[in-house]
Amino acid sequence: MYRDIDRINLRTMRSAAVVAHYARPDELLPHERAALDEVQAEVRGGAILDIGVGGGRTVTALREVSTDYLGIDYSREMVEASQARYPDVRFAHADARHMADIADASIDLAVFSCNGISMVGHDDRLAIMREVHRVLKPQGVFLFTTYNRNSPEANAGFCFPEFEASPNPARLLVRSIRHLRDTTISVVQRLRHVRHEVHTPEYAVINDKCHNHGVMLYYITLAQQRRQLQAAGFDANALAYDCAGQRIVDDTTLDSMALIARKAHAQRVAPPGE
């Protein structure tokens, strides 16, 4: 089941169109910015690990905090795109589930932006949290974003691609052809991938509309996410921000959350399967 999720998502993340899509932006999202602003003073100048760096969107913002920076991604094509944009910055092709080349207790800040931790199945997600805990220093911080199961998007089902009309006939024709193409791709990929969805009391893995229904994305509530973090050895009360950049007091129905998780002192990490 989880191998199918990994296969579907990695194929999408390696495609030329998706790599090009992620190689353009160059700024943090509001909740990423709010979370980074919260922790940057305590990690300034420290070792930063940028997991799922994609096309390099987060590089500039994180290197303003520290030039002791390493960006990794499990898509070799994404790593190459980032390296092309930032030839003097360190990048590596690596998988967050098995970061064997990164030493224990060597990282001050680990960042997994753009809901990247939601691109793997349940067991792999837990493995990533344990690996991040391993590589963080005792006072280290894990900043990541994830999809919110309490959002309308979690139950949206099939969604047609957005269409933007134009008064210009030629432009309208081009957009109509593109919309028809994207709709066809969305229908085909939805029919192909929806059978791999997973729905449990703790989480759901959904064939989301992202990339024309070309991915399987993990959705979880804030309460359940905090429980997962605690089981992986982090403090129980991770700070959280909604995707508008506002601190979450109780809960949110917006579709993405940013969390700040700190290593718990003398906390035993639950082994796999416990």
JSON list of C-alpha atoms in Angstrom, two decimals, residues 109-234:
[
{"chain": "A", "resi": 109, "resn": "LEU", "atom": "CA", "xyz": [17.10, 23.42, 12.56]},
{"chain": "A", "resi": 110, "resn": "ALA", "atom": "CA", "xyz": [15.45, 20.86, 10.28]},
{"chain": "A", "resi": 111, "resn": "VAL", "atom": "CA", "xyz": [12.85, 22.26, 7.89]},
{"chain": "A", "resi": 112, "resn": "PHE", "atom": "CA", "xyz": [10.38, 20.24, 5.81]},
{"chain": "A", "resi": 113, "resn": "SER", "atom": "CA", "xyz": [8.32, 22.84, 3.95]},
{"chain": "A", "resi": 114, "resn": "CYS", "atom": "CA", "xyz": [5.56, 22.76, 1.33]},
{"chain": "A", "resi": 115, "resn": "ASN", "atom": "CA", "xyz": [3.76, 19.90, 3.13]},
{"chain": "A", "resi": 116, "resn": "GLY", "atom": "CA", "xyz": [6.55, 17.60, 1.97]},
{"chain": "A", "resi": 117, "resn": "ILE", "atom": "CA", "xyz": [6.14, 15.23, 4.91]},
{"chain": "A", "resi": 118, "resn": "SER", "atom": "CA", "xyz": [2.63, 14.57, 3.57]},
{"chain": "A", "resi": 119, "resn": "MET", "atom": "CA", "xyz": [4.06, 12.97, 0.43]},
{"chain": "A", "resi": 120, "resn": "VAL", "atom": "CA", "xyz": [4.73, 9.59, 2.05]},
{"chain": "A", "resi": 121, "resn": "GLY", "atom": "CA", "xyz": [2.63, 6.90, 3.71]},
{"chain": "A", "resi": 122, "resn": "HIS", "atom": "CA", "xyz": [2.04, 6.50, 7.42]},
{"chain": "A", "resi": 123, "resn": "ASP", "atom": "CA", "xyz": [4.98, 4.29, 8.37]},
{"chain": "A", "resi": 124, "resn": "ASP", "atom": "CA", "xyz": [7.37, 6.41, 6.32]},
{"chain": "A", "resi": 125, "resn": "ARG", "atom": "CA", "xyz": [6.05, 9.58, 7.93]},
{"chain": "A", "resi": 126, "resn": "LEU", "atom": "CA", "xyz": [6.81, 8.19, 11.38]},
{"chain": "A", "resi": 127, "resn": "ALA", "atom": "CA", "xyz": [10.25, 7.11, 10.16]},
{"chain": "A", "resi": 128, "resn": "ILE", "atom": "CA", "xyz": [10.97, 10.66, 8.98]},
{"chain": "A", "resi": 129, "resn": "MET", "atom": "CA", "xyz": [10.07, 12.10, 12.37]},
{"chain": "A", "resi": 130, "resn": "ARG", "atom": "CA", "xyz": [12.36, 9.60, 14.10]},
{"chain": "A", "resi": 131, "resn": "GLU", "atom": "CA", "xyz": [15.19, 10.40, 11.68]},
{"chain": "A", "resi": 132, "resn": "VAL", "atom": "CA", "xyz": [14.78, 14.13, 12.19]},
{"chain": "A", "resi": 133, "resn": "HIS", "atom": "CA", "xyz": [14.82, 13.57, 15.95]},
{"chain": "A", "resi": 134, "resn": "ARG", "atom": "CA", "xyz": [18.04, 11.59, 15.58]},
{"chain": "A", "resi": 135, "resn": "VAL", "atom": "CA", "xyz": [19.92, 14.24, 13.61]},
{"chain": "A", "resi": 136, "resn": "LEU", "atom": "CA", "xyz": [18.77, 17.20, 15.72]},
{"chain": "A", "resi": 137, "resn": "LYS", "atom": "CA", "xyz": [20.95, 18.54, 18.50]},
{"chain": "A", "resi": 138, "resn": "PRO", "atom": "CA", "xyz": [19.49, 18.37, 22.04]},
{"chain": "A", "resi": 139, "resn": "GLN", "atom": "CA", "xyz": [18.02, 21.88, 21.66]},
{"chain": "A", "resi": 140, "resn": "GLY", "atom": "CA", "xyz": [17.20, 21.36, 17.98]},
{"chain": "A", "resi": 141, "resn": "VAL", "atom": "CA", "xyz": [14.02, 22.47, 16.24]},
{"chain": "A", "resi": 142, "resn": "PHE", "atom": "CA", "xyz": [11.90, 20.72, 13.61]},
{"chain": "A", "resi": 143, "resn": "LEU", "atom": "CA", "xyz": [9.81, 23.13, 11.51]},
{"chain": "A", "resi": 144, "resn": "PHE", "atom": "CA", "xyz": [7.44, 21.54, 9.01]},
{"chain": "A", "resi": 145, "resn": "THR", "atom": "CA", "xyz": [4.09, 21.97, 7.28]},
{"chain": "A", "resi": 146, "resn": "THR", "atom": "CA", "xyz": [1.39, 19.37, 6.85]},
{"chain": "A", "resi": 147, "resn": "TYR", "atom": "CA", "xyz": [-2.13, 19.04, 5.48]},
{"chain": "A", "resi": 148, "resn": "ASN", "atom": "CA", "xyz": [-5.04, 19.47, 7.89]},
{"chain": "A", "resi": 149, "resn": "ARG", "atom": "CA", "xyz": [-7.69, 16.75, 8.03]},
{"chain": "A", "resi": 150, "resn": "ASN", "atom": "CA", "xyz": [-10.19, 19.20, 9.52]},
{"chain": "A", "resi": 151, "resn": "SER", "atom": "CA", "xyz": [-10.15, 21.27, 6.33]},
{"chain": "A", "resi": 152, "resn": "PRO", "atom": "CA", "xyz": [-12.77, 21.11, 3.54]},
{"chain": "A", "resi": 153, "resn": "GLU", "atom": "CA", "xyz": [-10.02, 20.02, 1.15]},
{"chain": "A", "resi": 154, "resn": "ALA", "atom": "CA", "xyz": [-9.73, 16.72, 3.01]},
{"chain": "A", "resi": 155, "resn": "ASN", "atom": "CA", "xyz": [-13.21, 15.76, 1.78]},
{"chain": "A", "resi": 156, "resn": "ALA", "atom": "CA", "xyz": [-13.26, 17.52, -1.58]},
{"chain": "A", "resi": 157, "resn": "GLY", "atom": "CA", "xyz": [-13.09, 14.41, -3.76]},
{"chain": "A", "resi": 158, "resn": "PHE", "atom": "CA", "xyz": [-12.58, 15.00, -7.47]},
{"chain": "A", "resi": 159, "resn": "CYS", "atom": "CA", "xyz": [-11.93, 18.62, -8.46]},
{"chain": "A", "resi": 160, "resn": "PHE", "atom": "CA", "xyz": [-11.85, 20.04, -11.97]},
{"chain": "A", "resi": 161, "resn": "PRO", "atom": "CA", "xyz": [-8.81, 22.17, -12.79]},
{"chain": "A", "resi": 162, "resn": "GLU", "atom": "CA", "xyz": [-9.30, 25.90, -12.41]},
{"chain": "A", "resi": 163, "resn": "PHE", "atom": "CA", "xyz": [-10.17, 27.83, -15.54]},
{"chain": "A", "resi": 164, "resn": "GLU", "atom": "CA", "xyz": [-9.43, 31.51, -16.10]},
{"chain": "A", "resi": 165, "resn": "ALA", "atom": "CA", "xyz": [-11.41, 33.11, -18.93]},
{"chain": "A", "resi": 166, "resn": "SER", "atom": "CA", "xyz": [-10.03, 35.84, -21.16]},
{"chain": "A", "resi": 167, "resn": "PRO", "atom": "CA", "xyz": [-11.63, 38.48, -23.42]},
{"chain": "A", "resi": 168, "resn": "ASN", "atom": "CA", "xyz": [-8.83, 37.82, -25.91]},
{"chain": "A", "resi": 169, "resn": "PRO", "atom": "CA", "xyz": [-10.07, 35.11, -28.34]},
{"chain": "A", "resi": 170, "resn": "ALA", "atom": "CA", "xyz": [-6.63, 33.64, -29.02]},
{"chain": "A", "resi": 171, "resn": "ARG", "atom": "CA", "xyz": [-5.77, 33.50, -25.33]},
{"chain": "A", "resi": 172, "resn": "LEU", "atom": "CA", "xyz": [-9.18, 32.03, -24.52]},
{"chain": "A", "resi": 173, "resn": "LEU", "atom": "CA", "xyz": [-8.62, 29.29, -27.09]},
{"chain": "A", "resi": 174, "resn": "VAL", "atom": "CA", "xyz": [-5.20, 28.40, -25.67]},
{"chain": "A", "resi": 175, "resn": "ARG", "atom": "CA", "xyz": [-6.56, 28.33, -22.13]},
{"chain": "A", "resi": 176, "resn": "SER", "atom": "CA", "xyz": [-9.53, 26.20, -23.19]},
{"chain": "A", "resi": 177, "resn": "ILE", "atom": "CA", "xyz": [-7.26, 23.64, -24.85]},
{"chain": "A", "resi": 178, "resn": "ARG", "atom": "CA", "xyz": [-5.01, 23.58, -21.79]},
{"chain": "A", "resi": 179, "resn": "HIS", "atom": "CA", "xyz": [-8.02, 23.18, -19.49]},
{"chain": "A", "resi": 180, "resn": "LEU", "atom": "CA", "xyz": [-9.35, 20.28, -21.55]},
{"chain": "A", "resi": 181, "resn": "ARG", "atom": "CA", "xyz": [-5.93, 18.63, -21.41]},
{"chain": "A", "resi": 182, "resn": "ASP", "atom": "CA", "xyz": [-5.64, 19.11, -17.65]},
{"chain": "A", "resi": 183, "resn": "THR", "atom": "CA", "xyz": [-9.20, 17.87, -17.08]},
{"chain": "A", "resi": 184, "resn": "THR", "atom": "CA", "xyz": [-8.48, 14.71, -19.06]},
{"chain": "A", "resi": 185, "resn": "ILE", "atom": "CA", "xyz": [-5.28, 14.10, -17.10]},
{"chain": "A", "resi": 186, "resn": "SER", "atom": "CA", "xyz": [-7.13, 14.71, -13.82]},
{"chain": "A", "resi": 187, "resn": "VAL", "atom": "CA", "xyz": [-9.88, 12.22, -14.65]},
{"chain": "A", "resi": 188, "resn": "VAL", "atom": "CA", "xyz": [-7.41, 9.55, -15.74]},
{"chain": "A", "resi": 189, "resn": "GLN", "atom": "CA", "xyz": [-5.18, 9.99, -12.70]},
{"chain": "A", "resi": 190, "resn": "ARG", "atom": "CA", "xyz": [-8.15, 10.11, -10.31]},
{"chain": "A", "resi": 191, "resn": "LEU", "atom": "CA", "xyz": [-9.47, 6.81, -11.67]},
{"chain": "A", "resi": 192, "resn": "ARG", "atom": "CA", "xyz": [-6.00, 5.30, -11.44]},
{"chain": "A", "resi": 193, "resn": "HIS", "atom": "CA", "xyz": [-5.06, 6.50, -7.94]},
{"chain": "A", "resi": 194, "resn": "VAL", "atom": "CA", "xyz": [-8.24, 6.76, -5.86]},
{"chain": "A", "resi": 195, "resn": "ARG", "atom": "CA", "xyz": [-8.12, 3.05, -4.97]},
{"chain": "A", "resi": 196, "resn": "HIS", "atom": "CA", "xyz": [-4.93, 3.71, -3.01]},
{"chain": "A", "resi": 197, "resn": "GLU", "atom": "CA", "xyz": [-6.64, 6.09, -0.58]},
{"chain": "A", "resi": 198, "resn": "VAL", "atom": "CA", "xyz": [-6.39, 5.23, 3.12]},
{"chain": "A", "resi": 199, "resn": "HIS", "atom": "CA", "xyz": [-8.86, 6.40, 5.78]},
{"chain": "A", "resi": 200, "resn": "THR", "atom": "CA", "xyz": [-8.27, 5.65, 9.47]},
{"chain": "A", "resi": 201, "resn": "PRO", "atom": "CA", "xyz": [-9.27, 7.34, 12.75]},
{"chain": "A", "resi": 202, "resn": "GLU", "atom": "CA", "xyz": [-5.75, 8.81, 13.01]},
{"chain": "A", "resi": 203, "resn": "TYR", "atom": "CA", "xyz": [-5.12, 10.02, 9.46]},
{"chain": "A", "resi": 204, "resn": "ALA", "atom": "CA", "xyz": [-6.11, 9.80, 5.81]},
{"chain": "A", "resi": 205, "resn": "VAL", "atom": "CA", "xyz": [-4.08, 9.50, 2.61]},
{"chain": "A", "resi": 206, "resn": "ILE", "atom": "CA", "xyz": [-6.05, 11.16, -0.16]},
{"chain": "A", "resi": 207, "resn": "ASN", "atom": "CA", "xyz": [-5.76, 11.44, -3.92]},
{"chain": "A", "resi": 208, "resn": "ASP", "atom": "CA", "xyz": [-5.62, 15.22, -3.74]},
{"chain": "A", "resi": 209, "resn": "LYS", "atom": "CA", "xyz": [-6.33, 17.59, -6.66]},
{"chain": "A", "resi": 210, "resn": "CYS", "atom": "CA", "xyz": [-2.71, 18.77, -6.57]},
{"chain": "A", "resi": 211, "resn": "HIS", "atom": "CA", "xyz": [-0.90, 18.26, -9.90]},
{"chain": "A", "resi": 212, "resn": "ASN", "atom": "CA", "xyz": [-4.10, 17.12, -11.61]},
{"chain": "A", "resi": 213, "resn": "HIS", "atom": "CA", "xyz": [-4.81, 14.42, -9.01]},
{"chain": "A", "resi": 214, "resn": "GLY", "atom": "CA", "xyz": [-1.30, 13.12, -9.56]},
{"chain": "A", "resi": 215, "resn": "VAL", "atom": "CA", "xyz": [-0.35, 12.67, -5.89]},
{"chain": "A", "resi": 216, "resn": "MET", "atom": "CA", "xyz": [-1.43, 10.88, -2.72]},
{"chain": "A", "resi": 217, "resn": "LEU", "atom": "CA", "xyz": [-1.32, 13.26, 0.25]},
{"chain": "A", "resi": 218, "resn": "TYR", "atom": "CA", "xyz": [-1.42, 12.57, 3.99]},
{"chain": "A", "resi": 219, "resn": "TYR", "atom": "CA", "xyz": [-3.97, 14.56, 6.03]},
{"chain": "A", "resi": 220, "resn": "ILE", "atom": "CA", "xyz": [-3.98, 14.68, 9.84]},
{"chain": "A", "resi": 221, "resn": "THR", "atom": "CA", "xyz": [-5.54, 16.79, 12.60]},
{"chain": "A", "resi": 222, "resn": "LEU", "atom": "CA", "xyz": [-3.43, 19.03, 14.79]},
{"chain": "A", "resi": 223, "resn": "ALA", "atom": "CA", "xyz": [-4.15, 16.91, 17.86]},
{"chain": "A", "resi": 224, "resn": "GLN", "atom": "CA", "xyz": [-3.09, 13.69, 16.13]},
{"chain": "A", "resi": 225, "resn": "GLN", "atom": "CA", "xyz": [0.01, 15.35, 14.71]},
{"chain": "A", "resi": 226, "resn": "ARG", "atom": "CA", "xyz": [1.09, 16.40, 18.17]},
{"chain": "A", "resi": 227, "resn": "ARG", "atom": "CA", "xyz": [0.64, 12.83, 19.39]},
{"chain": "A", "resi": 228, "resn": "GLN", "atom": "CA", "xyz": [2.84, 11.56, 16.57]},
{"chain": "A", "resi": 229, "resn": "LEU", "atom": "CA", "xyz": [5.54, 14.07, 17.44]},
{"chain": "A", "resi": 230, "resn": "GLN", "atom": "CA", "xyz": [5.46, 13.13, 21.10]},
{"chain": "A", "resi": 231, "resn": "ALA", "atom": "CA", "xyz": [5.84, 9.44, 20.22]},
{"chain": "A", "resi": 232, "resn": "ALA", "atom": "CA", "xyz": [8.89, 10.36, 18.12]},
{"chain": "A", "resi": 233, "resn": "GLY", "atom": "CA", "xyz": [10.54, 12.12, 21.06]},
{"chain": "A", "resi": 234, "resn": "PHE", "atom": "CA", "xyz": [9.42, 15.72, 20.61]}
]
